[in-house]
mmCIF file of C-alpha atoms and ligand atoms in Angstrom:
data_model
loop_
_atom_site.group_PDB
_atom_site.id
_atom_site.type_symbol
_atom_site.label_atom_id
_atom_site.label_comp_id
_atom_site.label_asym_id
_atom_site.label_seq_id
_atom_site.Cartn_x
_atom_site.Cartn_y
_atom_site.Cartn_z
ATOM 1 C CA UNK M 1 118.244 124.157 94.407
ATOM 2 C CA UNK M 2 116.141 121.303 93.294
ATOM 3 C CA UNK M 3 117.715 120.870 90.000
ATOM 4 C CA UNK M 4 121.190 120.630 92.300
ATOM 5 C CA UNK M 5 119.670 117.908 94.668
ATOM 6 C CA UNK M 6 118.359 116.045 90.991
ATOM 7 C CA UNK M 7 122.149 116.328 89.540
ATOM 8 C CA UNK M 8 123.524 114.770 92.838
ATOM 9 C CA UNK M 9 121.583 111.691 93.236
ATOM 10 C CA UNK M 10 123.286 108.485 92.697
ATOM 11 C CA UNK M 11 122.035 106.447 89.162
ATOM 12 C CA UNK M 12 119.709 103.253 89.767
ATOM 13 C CA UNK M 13 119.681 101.444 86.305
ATOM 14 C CA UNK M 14 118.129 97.959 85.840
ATOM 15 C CA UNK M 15 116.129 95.627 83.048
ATOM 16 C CA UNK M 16 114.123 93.017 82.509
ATOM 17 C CA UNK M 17 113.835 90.784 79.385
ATOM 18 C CA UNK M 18 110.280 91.045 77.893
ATOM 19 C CA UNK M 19 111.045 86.584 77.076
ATOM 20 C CA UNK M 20 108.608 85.889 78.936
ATOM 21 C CA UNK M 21 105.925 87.315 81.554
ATOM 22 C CA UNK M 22 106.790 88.129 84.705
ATOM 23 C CA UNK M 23 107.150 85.769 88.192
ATOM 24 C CA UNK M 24 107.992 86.021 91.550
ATOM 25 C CA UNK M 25 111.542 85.706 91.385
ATOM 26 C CA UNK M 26 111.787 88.963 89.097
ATOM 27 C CA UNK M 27 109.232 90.708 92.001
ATOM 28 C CA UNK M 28 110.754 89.710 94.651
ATOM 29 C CA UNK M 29 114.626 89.517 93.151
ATOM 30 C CA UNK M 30 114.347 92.592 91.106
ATOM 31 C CA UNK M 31 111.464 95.392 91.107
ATOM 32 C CA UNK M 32 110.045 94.948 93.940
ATOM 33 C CA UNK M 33 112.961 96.487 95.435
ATOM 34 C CA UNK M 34 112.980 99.263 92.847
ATOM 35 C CA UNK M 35 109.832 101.086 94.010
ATOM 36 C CA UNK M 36 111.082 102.332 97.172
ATOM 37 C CA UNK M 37 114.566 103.524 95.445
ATOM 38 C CA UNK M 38 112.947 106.552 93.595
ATOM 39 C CA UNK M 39 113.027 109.400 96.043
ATOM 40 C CA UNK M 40 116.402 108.801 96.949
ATOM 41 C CA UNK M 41 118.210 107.983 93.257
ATOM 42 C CA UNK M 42 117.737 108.500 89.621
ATOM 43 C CA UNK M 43 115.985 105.769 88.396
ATOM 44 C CA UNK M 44 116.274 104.174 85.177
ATOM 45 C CA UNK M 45 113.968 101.011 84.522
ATOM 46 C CA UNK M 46 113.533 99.292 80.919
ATOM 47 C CA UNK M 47 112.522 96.358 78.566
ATOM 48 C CA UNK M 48 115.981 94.727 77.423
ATOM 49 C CA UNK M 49 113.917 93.714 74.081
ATOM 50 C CA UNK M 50 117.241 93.304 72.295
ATOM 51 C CA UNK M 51 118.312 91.161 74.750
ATOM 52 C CA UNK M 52 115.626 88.905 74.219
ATOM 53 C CA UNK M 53 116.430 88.039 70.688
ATOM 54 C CA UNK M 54 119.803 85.831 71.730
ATOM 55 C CA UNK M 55 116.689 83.256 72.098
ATOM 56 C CA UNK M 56 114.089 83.340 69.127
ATOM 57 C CA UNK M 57 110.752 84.990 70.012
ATOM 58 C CA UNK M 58 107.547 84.632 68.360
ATOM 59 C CA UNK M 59 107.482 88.622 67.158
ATOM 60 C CA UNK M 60 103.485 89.208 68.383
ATOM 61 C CA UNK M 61 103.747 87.681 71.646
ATOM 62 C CA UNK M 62 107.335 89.939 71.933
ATOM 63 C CA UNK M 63 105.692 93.263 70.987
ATOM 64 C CA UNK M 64 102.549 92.347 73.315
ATOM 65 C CA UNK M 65 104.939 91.635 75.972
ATOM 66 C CA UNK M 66 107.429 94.707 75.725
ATOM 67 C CA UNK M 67 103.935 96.510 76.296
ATOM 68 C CA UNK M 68 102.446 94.584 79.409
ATOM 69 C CA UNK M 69 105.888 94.488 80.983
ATOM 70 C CA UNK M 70 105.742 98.180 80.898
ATOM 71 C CA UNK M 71 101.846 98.048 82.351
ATOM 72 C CA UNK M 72 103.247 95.459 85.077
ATOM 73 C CA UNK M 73 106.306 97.645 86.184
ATOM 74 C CA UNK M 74 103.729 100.739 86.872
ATOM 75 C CA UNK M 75 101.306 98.115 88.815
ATOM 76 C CA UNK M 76 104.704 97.463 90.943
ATOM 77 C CA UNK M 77 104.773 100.609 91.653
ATOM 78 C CA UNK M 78 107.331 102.328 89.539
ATOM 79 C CA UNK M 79 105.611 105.725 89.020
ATOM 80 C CA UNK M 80 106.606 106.936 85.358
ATOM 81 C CA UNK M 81 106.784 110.541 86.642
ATOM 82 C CA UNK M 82 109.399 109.803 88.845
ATOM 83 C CA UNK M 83 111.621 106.691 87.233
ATOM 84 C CA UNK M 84 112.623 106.546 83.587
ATOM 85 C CA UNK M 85 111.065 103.898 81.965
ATOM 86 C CA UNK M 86 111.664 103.163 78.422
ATOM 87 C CA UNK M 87 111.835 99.973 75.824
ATOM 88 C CA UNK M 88 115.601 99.372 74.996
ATOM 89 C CA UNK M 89 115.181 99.465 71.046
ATOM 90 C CA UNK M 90 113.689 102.469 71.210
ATOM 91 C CA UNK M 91 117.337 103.791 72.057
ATOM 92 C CA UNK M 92 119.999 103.364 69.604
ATOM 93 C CA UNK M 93 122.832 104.276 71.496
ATOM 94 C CA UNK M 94 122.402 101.148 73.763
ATOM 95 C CA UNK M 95 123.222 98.742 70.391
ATOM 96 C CA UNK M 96 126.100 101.539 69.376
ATOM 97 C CA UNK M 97 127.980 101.082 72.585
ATOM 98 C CA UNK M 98 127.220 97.645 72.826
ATOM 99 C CA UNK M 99 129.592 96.915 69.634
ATOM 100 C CA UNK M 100 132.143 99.325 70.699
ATOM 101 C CA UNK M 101 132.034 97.717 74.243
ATOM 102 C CA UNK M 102 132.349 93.980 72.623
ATOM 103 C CA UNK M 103 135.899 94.982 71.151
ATOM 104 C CA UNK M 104 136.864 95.501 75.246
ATOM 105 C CA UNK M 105 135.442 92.365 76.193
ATOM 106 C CA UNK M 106 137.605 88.960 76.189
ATOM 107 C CA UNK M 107 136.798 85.862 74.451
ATOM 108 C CA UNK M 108 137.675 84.014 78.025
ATOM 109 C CA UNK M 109 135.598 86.335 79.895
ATOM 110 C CA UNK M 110 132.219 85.543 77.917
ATOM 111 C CA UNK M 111 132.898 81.973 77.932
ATOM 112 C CA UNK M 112 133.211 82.039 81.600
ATOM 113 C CA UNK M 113 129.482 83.395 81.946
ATOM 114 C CA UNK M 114 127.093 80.637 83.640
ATOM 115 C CA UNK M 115 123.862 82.388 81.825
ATOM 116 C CA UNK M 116 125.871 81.880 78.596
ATOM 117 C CA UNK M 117 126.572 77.954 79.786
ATOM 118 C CA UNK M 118 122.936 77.657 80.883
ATOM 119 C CA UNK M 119 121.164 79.113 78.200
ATOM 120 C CA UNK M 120 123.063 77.321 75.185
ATOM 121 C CA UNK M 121 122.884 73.883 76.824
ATOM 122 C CA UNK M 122 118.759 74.874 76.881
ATOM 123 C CA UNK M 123 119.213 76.236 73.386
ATOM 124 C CA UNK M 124 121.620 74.069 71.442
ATOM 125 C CA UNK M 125 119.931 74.466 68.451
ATOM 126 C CA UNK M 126 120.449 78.413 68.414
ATOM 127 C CA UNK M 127 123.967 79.225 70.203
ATOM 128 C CA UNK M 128 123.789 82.447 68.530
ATOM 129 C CA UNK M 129 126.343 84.920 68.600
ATOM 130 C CA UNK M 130 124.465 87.915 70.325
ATOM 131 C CA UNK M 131 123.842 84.894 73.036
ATOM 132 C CA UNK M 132 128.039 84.586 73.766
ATOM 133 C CA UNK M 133 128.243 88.682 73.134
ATOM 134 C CA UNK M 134 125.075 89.440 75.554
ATOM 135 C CA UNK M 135 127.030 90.628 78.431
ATOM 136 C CA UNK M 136 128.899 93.400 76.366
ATOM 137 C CA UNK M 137 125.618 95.364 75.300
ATOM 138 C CA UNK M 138 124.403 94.574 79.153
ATOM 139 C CA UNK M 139 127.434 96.494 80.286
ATOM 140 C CA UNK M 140 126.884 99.093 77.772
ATOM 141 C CA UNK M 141 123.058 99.749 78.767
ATOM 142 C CA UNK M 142 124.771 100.007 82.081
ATOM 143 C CA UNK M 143 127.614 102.520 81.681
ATOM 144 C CA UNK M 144 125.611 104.924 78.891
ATOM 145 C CA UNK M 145 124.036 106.011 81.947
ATOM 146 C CA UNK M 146 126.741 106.251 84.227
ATOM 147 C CA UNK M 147 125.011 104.015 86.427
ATOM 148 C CA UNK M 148 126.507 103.738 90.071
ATOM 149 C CA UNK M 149 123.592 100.962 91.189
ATOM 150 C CA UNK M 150 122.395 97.891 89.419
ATOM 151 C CA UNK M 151 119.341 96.425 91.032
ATOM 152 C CA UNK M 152 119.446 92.618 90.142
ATOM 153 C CA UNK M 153 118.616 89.441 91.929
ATOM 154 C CA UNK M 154 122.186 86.615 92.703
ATOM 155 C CA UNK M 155 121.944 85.559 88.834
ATOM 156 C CA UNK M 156 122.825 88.604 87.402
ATOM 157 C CA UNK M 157 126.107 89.369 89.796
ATOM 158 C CA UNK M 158 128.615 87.657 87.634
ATOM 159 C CA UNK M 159 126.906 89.962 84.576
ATOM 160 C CA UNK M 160 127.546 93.092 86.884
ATOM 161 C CA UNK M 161 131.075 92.495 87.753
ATOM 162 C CA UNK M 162 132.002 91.803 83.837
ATOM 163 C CA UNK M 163 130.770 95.127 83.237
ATOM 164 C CA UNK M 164 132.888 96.695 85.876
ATOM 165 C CA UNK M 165 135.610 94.805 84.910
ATOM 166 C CA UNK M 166 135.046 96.688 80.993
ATOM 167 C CA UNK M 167 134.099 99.741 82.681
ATOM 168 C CA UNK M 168 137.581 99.759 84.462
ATOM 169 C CA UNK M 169 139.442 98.882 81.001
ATOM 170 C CA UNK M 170 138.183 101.152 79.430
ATOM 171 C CA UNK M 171 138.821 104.223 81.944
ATOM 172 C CA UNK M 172 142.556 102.800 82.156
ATOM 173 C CA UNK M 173 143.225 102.844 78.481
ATOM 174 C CA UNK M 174 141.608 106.264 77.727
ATOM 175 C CA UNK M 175 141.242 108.108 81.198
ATOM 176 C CA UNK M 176 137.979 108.485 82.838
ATOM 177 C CA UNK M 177 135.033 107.507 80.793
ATOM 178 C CA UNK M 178 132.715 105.381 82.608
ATOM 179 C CA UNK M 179 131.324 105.210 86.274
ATOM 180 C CA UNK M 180 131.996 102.106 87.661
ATOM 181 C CA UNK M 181 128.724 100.451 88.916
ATOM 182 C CA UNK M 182 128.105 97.881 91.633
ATOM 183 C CA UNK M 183 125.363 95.199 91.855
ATOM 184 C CA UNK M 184 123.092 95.943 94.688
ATOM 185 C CA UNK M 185 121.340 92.421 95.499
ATOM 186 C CA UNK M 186 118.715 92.251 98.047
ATOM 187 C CA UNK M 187 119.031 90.245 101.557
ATOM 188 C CA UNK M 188 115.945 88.216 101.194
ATOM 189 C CA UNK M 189 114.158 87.102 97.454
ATOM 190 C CA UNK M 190 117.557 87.466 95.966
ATOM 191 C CA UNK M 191 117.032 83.610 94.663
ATOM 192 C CA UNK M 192 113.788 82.394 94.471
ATOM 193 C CA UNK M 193 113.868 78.896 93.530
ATOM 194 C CA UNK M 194 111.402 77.069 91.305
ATOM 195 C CA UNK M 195 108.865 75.278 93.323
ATOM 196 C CA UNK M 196 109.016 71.869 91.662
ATOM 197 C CA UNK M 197 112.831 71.822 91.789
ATOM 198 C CA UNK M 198 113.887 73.758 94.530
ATOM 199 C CA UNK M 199 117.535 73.518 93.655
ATOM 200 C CA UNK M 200 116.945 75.430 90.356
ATOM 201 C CA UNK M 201 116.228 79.203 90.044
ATOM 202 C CA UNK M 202 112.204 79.730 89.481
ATOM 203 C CA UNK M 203 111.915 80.834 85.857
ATOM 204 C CA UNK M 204 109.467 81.572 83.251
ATOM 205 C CA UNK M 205 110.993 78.350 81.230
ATOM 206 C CA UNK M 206 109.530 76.148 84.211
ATOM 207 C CA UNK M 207 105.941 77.298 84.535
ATOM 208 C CA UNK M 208 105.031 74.433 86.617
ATOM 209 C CA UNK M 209 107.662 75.616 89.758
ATOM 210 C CA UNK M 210 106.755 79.377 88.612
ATOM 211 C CA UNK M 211 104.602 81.629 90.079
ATOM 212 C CA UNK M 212 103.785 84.312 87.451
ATOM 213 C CA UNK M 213 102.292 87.829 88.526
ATOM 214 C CA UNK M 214 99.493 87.406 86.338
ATOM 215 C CA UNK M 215 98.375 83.800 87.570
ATOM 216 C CA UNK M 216 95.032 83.804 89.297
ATOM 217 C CA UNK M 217 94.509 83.522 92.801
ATOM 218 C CA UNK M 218 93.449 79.347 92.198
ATOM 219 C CA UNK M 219 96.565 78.336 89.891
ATOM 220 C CA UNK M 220 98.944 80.193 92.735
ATOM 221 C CA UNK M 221 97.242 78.290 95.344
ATOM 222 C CA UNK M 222 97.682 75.063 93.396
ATOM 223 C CA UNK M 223 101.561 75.759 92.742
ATOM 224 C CA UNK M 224 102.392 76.239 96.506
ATOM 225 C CA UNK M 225 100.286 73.205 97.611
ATOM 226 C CA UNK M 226 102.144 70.927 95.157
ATOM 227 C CA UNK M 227 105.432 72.911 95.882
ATOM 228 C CA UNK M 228 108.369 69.774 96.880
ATOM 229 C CA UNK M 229 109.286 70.219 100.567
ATOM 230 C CA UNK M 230 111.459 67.873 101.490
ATOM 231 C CA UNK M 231 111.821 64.299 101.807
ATOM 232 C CA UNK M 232 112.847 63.827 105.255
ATOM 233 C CA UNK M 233 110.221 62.800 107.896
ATOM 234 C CA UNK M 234 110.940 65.256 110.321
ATOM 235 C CA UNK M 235 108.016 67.292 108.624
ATOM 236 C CA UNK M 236 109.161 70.711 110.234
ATOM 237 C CA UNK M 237 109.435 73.811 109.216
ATOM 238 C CA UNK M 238 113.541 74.809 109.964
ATOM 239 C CA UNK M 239 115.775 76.454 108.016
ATOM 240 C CA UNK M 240 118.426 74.635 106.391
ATOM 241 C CA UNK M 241 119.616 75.141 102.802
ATOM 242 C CA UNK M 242 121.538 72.517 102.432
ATOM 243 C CA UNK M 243 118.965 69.772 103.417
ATOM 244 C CA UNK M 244 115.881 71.317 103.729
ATOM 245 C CA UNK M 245 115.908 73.266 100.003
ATOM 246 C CA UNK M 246 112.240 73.183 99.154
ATOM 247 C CA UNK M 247 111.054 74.142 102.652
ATOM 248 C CA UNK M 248 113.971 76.993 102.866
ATOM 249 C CA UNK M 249 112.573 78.544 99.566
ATOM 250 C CA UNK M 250 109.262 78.391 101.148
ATOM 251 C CA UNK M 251 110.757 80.155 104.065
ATOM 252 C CA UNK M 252 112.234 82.690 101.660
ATOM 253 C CA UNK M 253 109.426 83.584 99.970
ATOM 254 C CA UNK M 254 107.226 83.271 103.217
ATOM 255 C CA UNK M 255 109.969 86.332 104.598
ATOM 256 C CA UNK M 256 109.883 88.300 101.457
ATOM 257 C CA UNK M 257 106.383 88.931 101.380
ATOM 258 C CA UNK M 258 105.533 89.217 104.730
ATOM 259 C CA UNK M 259 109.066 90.532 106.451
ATOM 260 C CA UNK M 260 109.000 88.148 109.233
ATOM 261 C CA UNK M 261 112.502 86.665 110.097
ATOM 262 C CA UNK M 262 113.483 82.795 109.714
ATOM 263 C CA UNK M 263 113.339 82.975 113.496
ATOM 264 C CA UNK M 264 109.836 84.458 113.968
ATOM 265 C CA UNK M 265 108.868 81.698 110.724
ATOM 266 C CA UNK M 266 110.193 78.732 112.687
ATOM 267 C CA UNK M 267 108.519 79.952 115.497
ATOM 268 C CA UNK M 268 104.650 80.379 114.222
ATOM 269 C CA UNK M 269 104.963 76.806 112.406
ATOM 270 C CA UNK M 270 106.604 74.708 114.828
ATOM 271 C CA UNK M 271 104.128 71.632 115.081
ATOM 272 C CA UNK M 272 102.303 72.586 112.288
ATOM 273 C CA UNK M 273 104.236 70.756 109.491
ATOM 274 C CA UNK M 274 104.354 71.625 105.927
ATOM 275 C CA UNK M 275 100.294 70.440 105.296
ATOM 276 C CA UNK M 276 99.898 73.598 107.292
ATOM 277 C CA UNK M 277 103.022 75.936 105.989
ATOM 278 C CA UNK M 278 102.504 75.220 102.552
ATOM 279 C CA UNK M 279 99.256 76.722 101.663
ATOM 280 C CA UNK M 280 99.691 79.822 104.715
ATOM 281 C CA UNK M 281 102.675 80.878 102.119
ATOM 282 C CA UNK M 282 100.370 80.222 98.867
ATOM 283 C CA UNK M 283 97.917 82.921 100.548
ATOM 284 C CA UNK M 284 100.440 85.332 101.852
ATOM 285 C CA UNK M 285 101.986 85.478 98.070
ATOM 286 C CA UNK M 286 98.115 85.619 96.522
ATOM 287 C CA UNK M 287 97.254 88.749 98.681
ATOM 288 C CA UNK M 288 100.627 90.226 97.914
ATOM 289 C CA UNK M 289 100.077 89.935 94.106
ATOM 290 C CA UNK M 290 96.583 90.329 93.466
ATOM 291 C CA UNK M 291 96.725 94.551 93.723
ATOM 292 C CA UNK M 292 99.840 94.145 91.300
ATOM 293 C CA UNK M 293 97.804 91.700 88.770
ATOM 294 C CA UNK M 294 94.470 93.896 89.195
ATOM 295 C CA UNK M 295 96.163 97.040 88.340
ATOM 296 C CA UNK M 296 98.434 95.913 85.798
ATOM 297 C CA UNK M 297 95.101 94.440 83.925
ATOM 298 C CA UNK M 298 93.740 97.797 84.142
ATOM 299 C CA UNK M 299 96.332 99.233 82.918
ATOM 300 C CA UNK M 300 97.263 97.069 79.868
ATOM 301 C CA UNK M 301 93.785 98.745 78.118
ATOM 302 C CA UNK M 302 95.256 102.255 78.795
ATOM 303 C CA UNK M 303 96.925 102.109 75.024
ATOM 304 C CA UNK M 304 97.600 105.567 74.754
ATOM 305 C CA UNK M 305 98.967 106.199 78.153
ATOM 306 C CA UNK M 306 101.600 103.119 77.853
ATOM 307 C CA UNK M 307 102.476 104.788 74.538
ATOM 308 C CA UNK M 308 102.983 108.325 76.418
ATOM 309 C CA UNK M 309 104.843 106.552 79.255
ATOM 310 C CA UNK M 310 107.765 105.023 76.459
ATOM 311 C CA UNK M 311 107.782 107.839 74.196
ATOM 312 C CA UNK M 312 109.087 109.882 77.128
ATOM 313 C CA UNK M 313 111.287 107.944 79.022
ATOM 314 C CA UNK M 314 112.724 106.881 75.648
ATOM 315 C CA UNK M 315 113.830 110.658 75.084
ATOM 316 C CA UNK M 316 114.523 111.167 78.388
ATOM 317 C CA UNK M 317 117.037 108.179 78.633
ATOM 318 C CA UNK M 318 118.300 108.896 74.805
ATOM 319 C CA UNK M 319 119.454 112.474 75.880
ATOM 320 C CA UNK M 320 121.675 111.158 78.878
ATOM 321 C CA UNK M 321 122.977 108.302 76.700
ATOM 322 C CA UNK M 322 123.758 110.408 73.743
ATOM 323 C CA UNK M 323 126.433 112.657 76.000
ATOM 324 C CA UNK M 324 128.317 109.427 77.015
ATOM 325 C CA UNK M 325 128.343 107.497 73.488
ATOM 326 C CA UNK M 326 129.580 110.929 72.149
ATOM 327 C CA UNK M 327 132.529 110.811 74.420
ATOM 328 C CA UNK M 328 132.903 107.496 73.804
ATOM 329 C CA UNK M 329 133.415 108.105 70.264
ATOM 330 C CA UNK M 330 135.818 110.625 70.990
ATOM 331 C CA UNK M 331 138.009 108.573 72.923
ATOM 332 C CA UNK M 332 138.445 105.764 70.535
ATOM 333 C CA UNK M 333 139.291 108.163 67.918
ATOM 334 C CA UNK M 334 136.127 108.440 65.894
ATOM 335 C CA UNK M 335 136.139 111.403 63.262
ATOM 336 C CA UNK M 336 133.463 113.980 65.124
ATOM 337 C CA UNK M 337 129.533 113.913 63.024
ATOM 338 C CA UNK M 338 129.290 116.627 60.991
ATOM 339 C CA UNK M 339 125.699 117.060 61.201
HETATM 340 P P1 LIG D 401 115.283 83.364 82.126
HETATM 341 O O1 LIG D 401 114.303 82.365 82.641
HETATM 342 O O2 LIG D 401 115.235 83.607 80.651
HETATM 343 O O3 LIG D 401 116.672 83.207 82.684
HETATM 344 P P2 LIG D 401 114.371 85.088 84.117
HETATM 345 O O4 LIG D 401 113.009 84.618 84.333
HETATM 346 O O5 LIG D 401 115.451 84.654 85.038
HETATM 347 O O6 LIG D 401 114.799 84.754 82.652
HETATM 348 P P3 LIG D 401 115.429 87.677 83.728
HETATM 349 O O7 LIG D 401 114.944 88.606 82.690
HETATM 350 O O8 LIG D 401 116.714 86.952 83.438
HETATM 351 O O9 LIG D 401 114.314 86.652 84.081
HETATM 352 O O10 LIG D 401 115.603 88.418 85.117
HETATM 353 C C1 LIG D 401 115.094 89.695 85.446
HETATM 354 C C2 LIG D 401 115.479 90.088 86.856
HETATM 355 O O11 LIG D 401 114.881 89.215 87.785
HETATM 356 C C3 LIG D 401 116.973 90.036 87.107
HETATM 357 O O12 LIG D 401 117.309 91.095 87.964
HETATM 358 C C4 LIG D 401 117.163 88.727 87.799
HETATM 359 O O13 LIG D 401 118.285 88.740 88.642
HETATM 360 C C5 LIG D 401 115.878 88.610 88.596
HETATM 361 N N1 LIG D 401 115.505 87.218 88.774
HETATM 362 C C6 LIG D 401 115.210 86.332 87.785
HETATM 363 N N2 LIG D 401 114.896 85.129 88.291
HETATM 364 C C7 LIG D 401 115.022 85.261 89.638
HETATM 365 C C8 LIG D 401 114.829 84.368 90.720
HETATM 366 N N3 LIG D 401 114.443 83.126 90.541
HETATM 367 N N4 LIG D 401 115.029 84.824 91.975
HETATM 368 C C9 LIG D 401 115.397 86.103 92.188
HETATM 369 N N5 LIG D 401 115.593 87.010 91.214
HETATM 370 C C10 LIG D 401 115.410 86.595 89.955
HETATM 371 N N1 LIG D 402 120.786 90.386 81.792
HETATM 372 C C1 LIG D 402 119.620 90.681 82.555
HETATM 373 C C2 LIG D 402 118.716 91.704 81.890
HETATM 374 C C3 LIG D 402 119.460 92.958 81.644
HETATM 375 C C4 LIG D 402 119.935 93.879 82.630
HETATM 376 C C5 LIG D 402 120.582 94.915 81.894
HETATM 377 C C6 LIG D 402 119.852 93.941 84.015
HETATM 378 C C7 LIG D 402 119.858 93.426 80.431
HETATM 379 N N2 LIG D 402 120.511 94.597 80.596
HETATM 380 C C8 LIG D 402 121.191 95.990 82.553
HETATM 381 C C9 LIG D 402 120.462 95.011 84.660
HETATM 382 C C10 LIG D 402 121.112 96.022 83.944
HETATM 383 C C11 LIG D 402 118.862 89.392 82.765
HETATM 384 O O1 LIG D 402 118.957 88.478 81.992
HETATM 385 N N3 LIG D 402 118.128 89.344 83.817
#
């Protein structure tokens, strides 16, 4: 009966690039959501390391960081008995579908790509090609799985629907291959800005507007009191995107971490301006990270257990992947291994 209920469940599968360390916006856009996920799907959770490489890494701080990624996604709460969790290289098949997967991806359809358009204009002296070609082995990390869920934050949608979009090809050239995933995008912490430009997303390439997981208590604190509100005089704390940008991420955050509504936040501030709001957030997000950044510390020592924790998930995740890239092969006409 159990093994039934464990064939039935609907696939989670999401990733995180091991570029850089961790910040808010991945917590609050990504795995923060994927904790609560694991009784009710099968979870798959891993380290896109050869996604990273479409921008040049320093290999140390890349192998260190594959690592504590791993240590931080445990901390968040992603128990490695129940979710797979695994470092990308580790299997094959995800760079073997990836090529097939590139010949059923357009030319127009990668250049359309806004990370592609972001990334090269930050990056113009390495516009690789694994940078233009990144969203084919995304899809394929997707579909070896037969994922039906991809947890992402807003920045990753146009990524998912590409992949449907080759997932559909695909199934209409040779007959039913692939599941067709859909992007499932939280309501609030979907977009956390960066807190020095609140019109840009918070990432790891701003650390001044980015609040890592690992930052001490102090250095968060100092982020949110030099956050930009806004520079209207009103000094209130009401939500409007379109004016009020730096004072609606605020609110975002404020929302995400403590799951009051916009309503309730306008509410508890009103006549307290953002001398007051600003540092009220700081605290909420330092009490919401520091049991994340303690254990993930302690955990980052446990060598041997981080090495247990990949070795199995990678052969976990390798024998589901293996069946699909197998009938992948098939269907394109491959001559069947004979060993
Ligand atoms: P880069 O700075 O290189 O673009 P990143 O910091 O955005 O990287 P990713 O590895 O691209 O991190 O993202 C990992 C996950 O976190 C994805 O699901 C992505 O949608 C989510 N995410 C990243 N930044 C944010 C953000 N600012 N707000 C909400 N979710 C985010
Ligand atoms: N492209 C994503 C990381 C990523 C991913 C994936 C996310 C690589 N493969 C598969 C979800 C599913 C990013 O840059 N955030």
């Amino acid at each position: 009966m159990d093994q039934q209920t464990e064939v039935k469940k609907k696939v989670m599968l999401s990733g995180i690039q091991p570029s850089g360390d961790l910040h808010l916006g991945n917590y609050l856009g990504a795995v923060k959501n994927w904790a609560e996920l694991a009784e009710q799907f099968q979870c798959y959770y891993f380290m896109a390391d050869l996604h990273s490489i479409t921008v040049r890494q320093n290999p140390a701080d890349l192998r260190r960081r594959s690592i504590s990624q791993l240590a931080q996604y445990i901390a968040c709460g992603l128990d490695p008995e129940k979710n797979t969790l695994f470092l990308q290289s580790h299997v094959h098949e995800h760079a073997e579908l990836g090529w097939i997967l590139n010949c059923y991806t357009m030319f127009g359809e990668l250049s359309r790509m806004t990370q592609f358009k972001d990334k090269s204009a930050k990056n113009a002296e390495n516009i690789n090609g694994g940078l233009f070609t990144y969203p084919a082995l995304m899809a394929a990390d997707i579909l070896l799985y037969q994922a039906d869920f991809v947890p992402v934050g807003q920045d990753q949608k146009q990524h998912c629907e590409l992949t449907r979009d080759i997932a559909i090809r695909f199934n209409n050239i040779y007959g039913p291959t692939f599941t067709v995933p859909e992007p499932y995008i939280p309501k609030v912490g979907a977009r956390v800005m960066s807190l020095s430009v609140p019109t840009s997303k918070m990432s790891k390439s701003d650390p001044q507007g980015c609040v890592f997981i690992m930052d001490p208590p102090e250095e968060i604190a100092r982020k949110f009191k030099r956050a930009v509100t806004d520079s209207d005089t009103e000094n209130c704390v009401r939500w409007d995107p379109e004016q009020k940008p730096g004072v609606a991420n605020l609110m975002n955050i404020y929302s995400a971490v403590t799951g009051l509504s916009f309503e309730q936040i306008e509410h508890d501030f009103a006549g307290k301006g953002y001398g007051v709001f600003k540092p009220t957030v700081g605290d909420a997000v330092i009490e919401t990270l520091r049991p994340i950044r303690e254990e993930s510390s302690r955990m980052i020592a446990e060598k041997e257990y981080l090495r247990t924790v990949y070795t199995e998930g990678a052969q976990r995740a390798s024998s589901v992947a293996r069946r699909t890239l197998r009938k992948v092969y098939k269907r394109v006409g491959f001559v069947e291994k004979p060993f």
